[in-house]
Short mmCIF file of C-alpha atoms in Angstrom, two decimals:
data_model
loop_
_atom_site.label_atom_id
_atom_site.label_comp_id
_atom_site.label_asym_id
_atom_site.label_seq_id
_atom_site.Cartn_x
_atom_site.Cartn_y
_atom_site.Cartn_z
CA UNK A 1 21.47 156.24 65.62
CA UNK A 2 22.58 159.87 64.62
CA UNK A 3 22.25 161.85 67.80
CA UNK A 4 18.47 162.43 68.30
CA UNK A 5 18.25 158.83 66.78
CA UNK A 6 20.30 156.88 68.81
CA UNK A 7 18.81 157.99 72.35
CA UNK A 8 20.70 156.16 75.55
CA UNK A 9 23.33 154.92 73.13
CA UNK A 10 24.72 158.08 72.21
CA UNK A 11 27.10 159.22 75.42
CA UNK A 12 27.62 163.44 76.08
CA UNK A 13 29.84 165.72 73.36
CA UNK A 14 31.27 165.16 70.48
CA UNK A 15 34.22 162.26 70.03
CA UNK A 16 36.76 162.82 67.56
CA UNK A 17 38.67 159.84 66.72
CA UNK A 18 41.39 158.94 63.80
CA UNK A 19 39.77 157.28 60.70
CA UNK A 20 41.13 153.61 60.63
CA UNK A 21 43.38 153.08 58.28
CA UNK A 22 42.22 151.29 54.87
CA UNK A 23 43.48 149.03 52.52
CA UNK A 24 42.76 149.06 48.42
CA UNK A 25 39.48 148.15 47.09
CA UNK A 26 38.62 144.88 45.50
CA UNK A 27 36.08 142.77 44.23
CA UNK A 28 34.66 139.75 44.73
CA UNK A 29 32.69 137.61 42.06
CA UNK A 30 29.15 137.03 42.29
CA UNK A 31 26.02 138.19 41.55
CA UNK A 32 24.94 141.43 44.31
CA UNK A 33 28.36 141.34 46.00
CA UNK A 34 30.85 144.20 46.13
CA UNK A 35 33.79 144.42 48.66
CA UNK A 36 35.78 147.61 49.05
CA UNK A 37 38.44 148.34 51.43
CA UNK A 38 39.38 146.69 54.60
CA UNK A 39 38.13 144.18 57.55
CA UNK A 40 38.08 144.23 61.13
CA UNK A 41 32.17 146.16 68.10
CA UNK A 42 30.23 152.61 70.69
CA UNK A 43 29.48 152.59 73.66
CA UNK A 44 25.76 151.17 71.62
CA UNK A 45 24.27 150.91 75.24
CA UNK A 46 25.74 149.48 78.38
CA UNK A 47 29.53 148.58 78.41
CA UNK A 48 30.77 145.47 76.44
CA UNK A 49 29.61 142.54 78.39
CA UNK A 50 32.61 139.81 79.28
CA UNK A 51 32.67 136.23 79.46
CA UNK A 52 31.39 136.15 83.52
CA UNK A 53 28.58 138.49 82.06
CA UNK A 54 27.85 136.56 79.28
CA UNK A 55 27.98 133.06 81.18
CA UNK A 56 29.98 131.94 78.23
CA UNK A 57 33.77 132.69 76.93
CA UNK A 58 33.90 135.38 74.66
CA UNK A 59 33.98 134.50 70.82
CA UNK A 60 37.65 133.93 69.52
CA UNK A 61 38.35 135.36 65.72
CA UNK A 62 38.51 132.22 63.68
CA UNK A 63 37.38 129.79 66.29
CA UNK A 64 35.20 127.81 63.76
CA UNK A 65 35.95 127.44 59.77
CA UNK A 66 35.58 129.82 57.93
CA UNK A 67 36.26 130.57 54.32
CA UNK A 68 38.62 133.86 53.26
CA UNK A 69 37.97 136.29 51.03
CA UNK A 70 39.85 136.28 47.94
CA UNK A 71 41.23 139.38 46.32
CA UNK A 72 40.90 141.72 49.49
CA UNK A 73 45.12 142.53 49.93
CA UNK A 74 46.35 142.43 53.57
CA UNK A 75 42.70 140.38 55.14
CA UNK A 76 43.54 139.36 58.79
CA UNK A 77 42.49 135.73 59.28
CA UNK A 78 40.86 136.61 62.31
CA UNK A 79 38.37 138.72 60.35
CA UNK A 80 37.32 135.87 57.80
CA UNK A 81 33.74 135.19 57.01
CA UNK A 82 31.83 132.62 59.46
CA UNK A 83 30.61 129.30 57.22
CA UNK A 84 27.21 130.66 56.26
CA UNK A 85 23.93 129.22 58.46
CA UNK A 86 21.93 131.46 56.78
CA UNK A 87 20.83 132.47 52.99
CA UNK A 88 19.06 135.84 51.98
CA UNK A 89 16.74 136.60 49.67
CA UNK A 90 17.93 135.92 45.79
CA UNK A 91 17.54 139.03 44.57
CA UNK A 92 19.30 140.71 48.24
CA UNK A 93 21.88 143.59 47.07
CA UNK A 94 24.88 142.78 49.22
CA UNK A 95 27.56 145.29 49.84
CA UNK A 96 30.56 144.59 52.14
CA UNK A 97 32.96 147.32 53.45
CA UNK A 98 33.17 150.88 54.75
CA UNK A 99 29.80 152.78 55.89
CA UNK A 100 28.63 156.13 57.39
CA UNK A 101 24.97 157.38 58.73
CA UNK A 102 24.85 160.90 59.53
CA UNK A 103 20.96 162.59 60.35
CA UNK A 104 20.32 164.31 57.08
CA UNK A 105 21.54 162.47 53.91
CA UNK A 106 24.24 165.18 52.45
CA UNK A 107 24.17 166.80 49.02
CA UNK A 108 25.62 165.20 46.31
CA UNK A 109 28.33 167.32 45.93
CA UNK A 110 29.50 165.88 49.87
CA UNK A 111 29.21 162.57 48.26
CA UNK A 112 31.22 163.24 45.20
CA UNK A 113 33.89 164.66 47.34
CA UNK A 114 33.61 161.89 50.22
CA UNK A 115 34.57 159.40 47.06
CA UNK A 116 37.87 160.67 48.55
CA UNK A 117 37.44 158.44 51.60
CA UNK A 118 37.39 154.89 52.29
CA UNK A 119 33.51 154.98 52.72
CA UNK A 120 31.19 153.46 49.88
CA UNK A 121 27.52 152.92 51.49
CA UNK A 122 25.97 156.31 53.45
CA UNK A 123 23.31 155.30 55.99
CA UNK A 124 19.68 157.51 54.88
CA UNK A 125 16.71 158.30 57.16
CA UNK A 126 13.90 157.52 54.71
CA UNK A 127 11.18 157.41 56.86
CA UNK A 128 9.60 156.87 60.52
CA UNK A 129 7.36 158.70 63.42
CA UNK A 130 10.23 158.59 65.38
CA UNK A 131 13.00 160.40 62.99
CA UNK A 132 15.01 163.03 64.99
CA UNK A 133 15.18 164.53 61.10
CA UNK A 134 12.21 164.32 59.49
CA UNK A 135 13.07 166.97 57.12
CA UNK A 136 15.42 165.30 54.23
CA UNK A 137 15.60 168.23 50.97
CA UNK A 138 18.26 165.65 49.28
CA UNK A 139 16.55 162.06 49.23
CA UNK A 140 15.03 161.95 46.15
CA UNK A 141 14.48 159.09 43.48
CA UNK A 142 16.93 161.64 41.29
CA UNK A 143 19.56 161.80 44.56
CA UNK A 144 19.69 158.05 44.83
CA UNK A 145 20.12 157.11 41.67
CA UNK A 146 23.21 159.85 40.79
CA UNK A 147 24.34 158.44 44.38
CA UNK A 148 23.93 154.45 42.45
CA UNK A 149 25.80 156.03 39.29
CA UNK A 150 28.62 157.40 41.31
CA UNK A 151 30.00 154.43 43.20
CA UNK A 152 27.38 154.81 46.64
CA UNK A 153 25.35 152.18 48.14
CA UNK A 154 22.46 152.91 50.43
CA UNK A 155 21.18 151.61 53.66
CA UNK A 156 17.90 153.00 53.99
CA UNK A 157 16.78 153.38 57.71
CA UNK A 158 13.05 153.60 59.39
CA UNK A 159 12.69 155.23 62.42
CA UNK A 160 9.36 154.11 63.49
CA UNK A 161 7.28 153.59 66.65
CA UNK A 162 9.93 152.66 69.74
CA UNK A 163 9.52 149.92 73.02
CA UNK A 164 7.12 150.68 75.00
CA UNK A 165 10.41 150.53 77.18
CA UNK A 166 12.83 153.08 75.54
CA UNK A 167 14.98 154.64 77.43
CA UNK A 168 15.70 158.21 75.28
CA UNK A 169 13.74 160.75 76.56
CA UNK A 170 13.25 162.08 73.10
CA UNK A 171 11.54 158.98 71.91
CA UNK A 172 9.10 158.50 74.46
CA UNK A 173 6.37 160.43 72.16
CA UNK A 174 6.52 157.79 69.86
CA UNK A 175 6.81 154.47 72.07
CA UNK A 176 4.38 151.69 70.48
CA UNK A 177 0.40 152.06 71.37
CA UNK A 178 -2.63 150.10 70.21
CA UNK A 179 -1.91 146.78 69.14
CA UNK A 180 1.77 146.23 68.34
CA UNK A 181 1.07 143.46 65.55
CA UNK A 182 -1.73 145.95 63.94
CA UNK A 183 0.91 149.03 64.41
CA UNK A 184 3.84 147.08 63.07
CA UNK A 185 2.46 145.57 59.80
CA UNK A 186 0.94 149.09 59.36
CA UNK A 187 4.72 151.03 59.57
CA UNK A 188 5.74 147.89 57.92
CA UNK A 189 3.77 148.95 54.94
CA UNK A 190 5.00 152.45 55.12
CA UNK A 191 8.08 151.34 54.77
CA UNK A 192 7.69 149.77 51.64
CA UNK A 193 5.27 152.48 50.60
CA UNK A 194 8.19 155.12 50.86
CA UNK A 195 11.37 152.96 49.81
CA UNK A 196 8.98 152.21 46.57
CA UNK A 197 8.56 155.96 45.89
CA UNK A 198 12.23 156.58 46.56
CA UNK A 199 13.44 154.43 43.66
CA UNK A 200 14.42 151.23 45.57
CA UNK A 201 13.33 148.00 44.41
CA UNK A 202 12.32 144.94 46.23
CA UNK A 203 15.17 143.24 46.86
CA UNK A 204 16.70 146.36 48.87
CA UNK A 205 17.10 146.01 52.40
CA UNK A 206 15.06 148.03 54.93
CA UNK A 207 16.18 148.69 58.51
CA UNK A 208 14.02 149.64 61.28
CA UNK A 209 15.96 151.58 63.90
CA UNK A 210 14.96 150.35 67.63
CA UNK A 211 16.73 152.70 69.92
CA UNK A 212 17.79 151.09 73.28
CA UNK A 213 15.00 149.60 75.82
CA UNK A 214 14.84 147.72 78.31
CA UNK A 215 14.35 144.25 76.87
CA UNK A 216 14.16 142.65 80.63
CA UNK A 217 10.45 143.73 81.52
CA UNK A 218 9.01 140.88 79.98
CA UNK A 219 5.78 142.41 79.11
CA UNK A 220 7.58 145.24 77.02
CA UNK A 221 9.47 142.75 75.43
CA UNK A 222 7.01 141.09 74.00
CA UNK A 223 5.09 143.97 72.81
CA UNK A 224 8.35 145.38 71.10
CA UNK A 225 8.73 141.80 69.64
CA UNK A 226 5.68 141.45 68.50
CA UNK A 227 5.86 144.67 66.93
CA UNK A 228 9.05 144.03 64.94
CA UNK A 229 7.96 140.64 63.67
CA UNK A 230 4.66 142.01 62.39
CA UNK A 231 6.82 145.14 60.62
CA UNK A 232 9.21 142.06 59.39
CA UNK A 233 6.36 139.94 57.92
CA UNK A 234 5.31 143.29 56.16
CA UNK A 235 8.64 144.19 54.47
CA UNK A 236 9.22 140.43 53.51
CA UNK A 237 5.65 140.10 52.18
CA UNK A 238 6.33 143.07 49.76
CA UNK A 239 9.87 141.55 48.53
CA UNK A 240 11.97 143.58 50.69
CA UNK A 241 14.34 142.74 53.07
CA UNK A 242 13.67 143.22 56.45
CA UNK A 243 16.85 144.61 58.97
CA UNK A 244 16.65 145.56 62.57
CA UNK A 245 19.17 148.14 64.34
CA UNK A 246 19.61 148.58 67.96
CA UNK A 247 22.21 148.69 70.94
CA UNK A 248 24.31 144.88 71.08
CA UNK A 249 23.67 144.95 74.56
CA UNK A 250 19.79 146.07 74.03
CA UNK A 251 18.00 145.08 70.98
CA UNK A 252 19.99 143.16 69.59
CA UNK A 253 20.49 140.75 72.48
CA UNK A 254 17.19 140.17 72.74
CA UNK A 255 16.65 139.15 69.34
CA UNK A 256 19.65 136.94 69.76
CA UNK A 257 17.83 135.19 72.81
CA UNK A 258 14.64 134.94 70.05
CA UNK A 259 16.78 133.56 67.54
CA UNK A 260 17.95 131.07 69.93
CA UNK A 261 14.41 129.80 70.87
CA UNK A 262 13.48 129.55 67.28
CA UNK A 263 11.45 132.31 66.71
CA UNK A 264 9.99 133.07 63.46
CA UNK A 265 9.67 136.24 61.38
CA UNK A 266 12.77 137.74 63.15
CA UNK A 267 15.04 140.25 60.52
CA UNK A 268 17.04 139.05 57.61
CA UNK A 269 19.84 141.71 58.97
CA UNK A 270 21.05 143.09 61.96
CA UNK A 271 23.11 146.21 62.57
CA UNK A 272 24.32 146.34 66.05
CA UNK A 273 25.80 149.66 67.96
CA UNK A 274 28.72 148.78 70.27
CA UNK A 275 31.43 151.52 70.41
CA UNK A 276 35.49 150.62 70.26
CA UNK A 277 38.26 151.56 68.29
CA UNK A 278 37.92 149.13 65.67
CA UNK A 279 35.36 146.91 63.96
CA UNK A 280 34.34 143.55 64.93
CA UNK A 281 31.47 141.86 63.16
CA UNK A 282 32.24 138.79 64.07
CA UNK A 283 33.29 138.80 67.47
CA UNK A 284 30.21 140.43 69.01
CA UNK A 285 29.91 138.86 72.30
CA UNK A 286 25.84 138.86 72.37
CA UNK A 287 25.75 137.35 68.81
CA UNK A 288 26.64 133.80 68.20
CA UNK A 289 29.53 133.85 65.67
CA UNK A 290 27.00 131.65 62.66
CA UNK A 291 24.32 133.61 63.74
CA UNK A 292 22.82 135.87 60.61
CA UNK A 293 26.25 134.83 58.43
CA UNK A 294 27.95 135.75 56.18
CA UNK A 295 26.26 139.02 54.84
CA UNK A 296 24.01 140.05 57.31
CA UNK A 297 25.88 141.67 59.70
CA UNK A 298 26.64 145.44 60.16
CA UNK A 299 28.51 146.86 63.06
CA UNK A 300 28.23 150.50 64.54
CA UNK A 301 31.64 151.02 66.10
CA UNK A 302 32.01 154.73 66.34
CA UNK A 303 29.56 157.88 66.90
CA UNK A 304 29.55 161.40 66.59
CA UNK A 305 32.36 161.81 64.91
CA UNK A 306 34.02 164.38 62.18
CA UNK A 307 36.12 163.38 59.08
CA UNK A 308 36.58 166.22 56.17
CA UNK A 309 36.90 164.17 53.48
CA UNK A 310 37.41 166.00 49.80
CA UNK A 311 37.30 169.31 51.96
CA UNK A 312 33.61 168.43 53.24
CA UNK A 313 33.42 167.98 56.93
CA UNK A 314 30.55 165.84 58.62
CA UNK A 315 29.36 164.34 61.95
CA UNK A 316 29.27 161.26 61.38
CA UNK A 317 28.48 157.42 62.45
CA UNK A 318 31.67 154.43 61.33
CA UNK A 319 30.07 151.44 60.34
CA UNK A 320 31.88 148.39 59.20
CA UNK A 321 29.14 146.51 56.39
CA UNK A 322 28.65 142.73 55.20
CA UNK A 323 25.06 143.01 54.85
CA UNK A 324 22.32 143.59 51.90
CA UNK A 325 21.74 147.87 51.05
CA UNK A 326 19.62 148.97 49.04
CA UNK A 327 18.83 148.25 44.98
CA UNK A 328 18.29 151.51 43.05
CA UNK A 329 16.21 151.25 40.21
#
């Protein structure tokens, strides 16, 4: 995801691009749902398939009903919510707007001055074989929940074993081994192990970070499949919620094709990488527009870049959010 994390997704030096603009803050009613800011796919693997690619047209913005959101000033049509075909947990903590991951979750005096920007959720490394930083001085129980009392949400990220198929050289040392059911209900329960120490309740959301593979080779496909559903069944057993990031074009696809089949056990949440100027959650040509709708959708449009914000400058991932974060206790 961050450099070291994202592997074959990220592309060479350091891309500076113009924060988007934003529009004011508002909220929604309803239990677990907060909207800030505005609406709106890096390169997140290979280039943005087309229609020819994809064997089907490409989504159009508003193609099927869809219900706006109310209170959000200046919400393009083309960016309302998809009719839900899916329901989270009860007790998910839903958060929709602006987002950032960066490799090492900043002090909290970077947050207090980043309450300057349009960004309200910070994406944090909590735990994983395969995090490119391992070492994380400011997540702590005590960090999260001044980060909770201050306006941030949290989308807590596992970096665990990778496809046997990954393509980053830097996660090879950490592709799955043994059996992937027995290894993935195993990090699975790590997961929740360190989340739980960290302050977040069940109910938060828990993403496992899948860097790009090769989901073609069959064989490796199923392993990695096998491996995420058995981490899945792990997190949901514990009364977590269980979210999957990847490449569109990697990861994500394949789960699509899963989803399509009827698979069980697959993630509550996706979080796809696909880098472009703006945000498009719903328009992601690998995704089916219903598929995991409304609020279970985050899309990484934008990597490696630097905003100074409140006179704090970071390195940063954009990410555009209608999915379930964390709940700090």
């Amino acid at each position: 995801m961050r450099r070291g994390d994202r592997g074959a997704a990220a592309v060479g030096g350091l891309v500076t691009l113009p924060p988007p603009p934003g529009v004011a803050g508002a909220s929604v009613s309803g239990a677990g749902v907060s909207t800030q800011d505005w609406w709106p796919d890096g390169p997140g693997g290979p280039p943005r398939p087309g229609p020819a690619s994809e064997g089907r047209p490409a989504p159009q913005p508003g193609a099927v009903p869809a219900q706006s959101v109310p209170g959000v000033p200046g919400f393009p049509p083309s960016w309302q919510f998809p009719q839900a075909r899916q329901e989270l947990p009860a007790d998910a903590n839903v958060f929709r707007g602006k987002a950032f991951d960066t490799c090492h979750a900043p002090s909290m005096g970077v947050l207090r001055n980043w309450r300057a920007s349009d960004y309200r959720a910070v994406g944090v490394y909590f735990g994983g074989r395969g995090r490119a930083c391992p070492n994380q001085p400011n997540l702590t129980p005590e960090y999260l929940t001044e980060g909770d009392s201050i306006g941030w949400n949290f989308l807590p990220i596992y970096v665990g074993s990778q496809s046997p198929c990954v393509i980053a050289s830097n996660k090879q040392n950490v592709r799955i081994t043994g059996d992937p059911v027995e290894r993935g209900a195993a990090e699975g329960a790590d997961a929740v192990d360190r989340a739980a120490a960290l302050g977040m309740e069940r109910g938060s959301a828990l993403y496992l970070d899948m860097e790009a593979y090769d989901h073609r080779k069959a064989d490796c496909a199923a392993t990695t499949l096998a491996f995420v559903r058995a981490w899945n069944r792990a997190v949901t057993d514990s009364g977590y919620v269980p979210g999957f990031y990847s490449s569109a074009s990697s990861g994500i696809s394949h789960l699509e094709s899963e989803r399509r089949a009827g698979t069980s056990d697959l993630p509550a949440a996706i979080w796809f990488a696909r880098w472009q100027p703006q945000p498009d959650l719903w328009g992601e040509p690998v995704l089916d527009r219903e598929a995991w709708a409304p609020d279970a959708r985050i899309h990484q449009y934008a990597g490696n870049v630097t905003e100074t914000h409140g006179g704090s400058t970071l390195t940063i991932d954009r990410n555009q959010v209608s999915a379930p974060v964390a709940r700090i206790g």
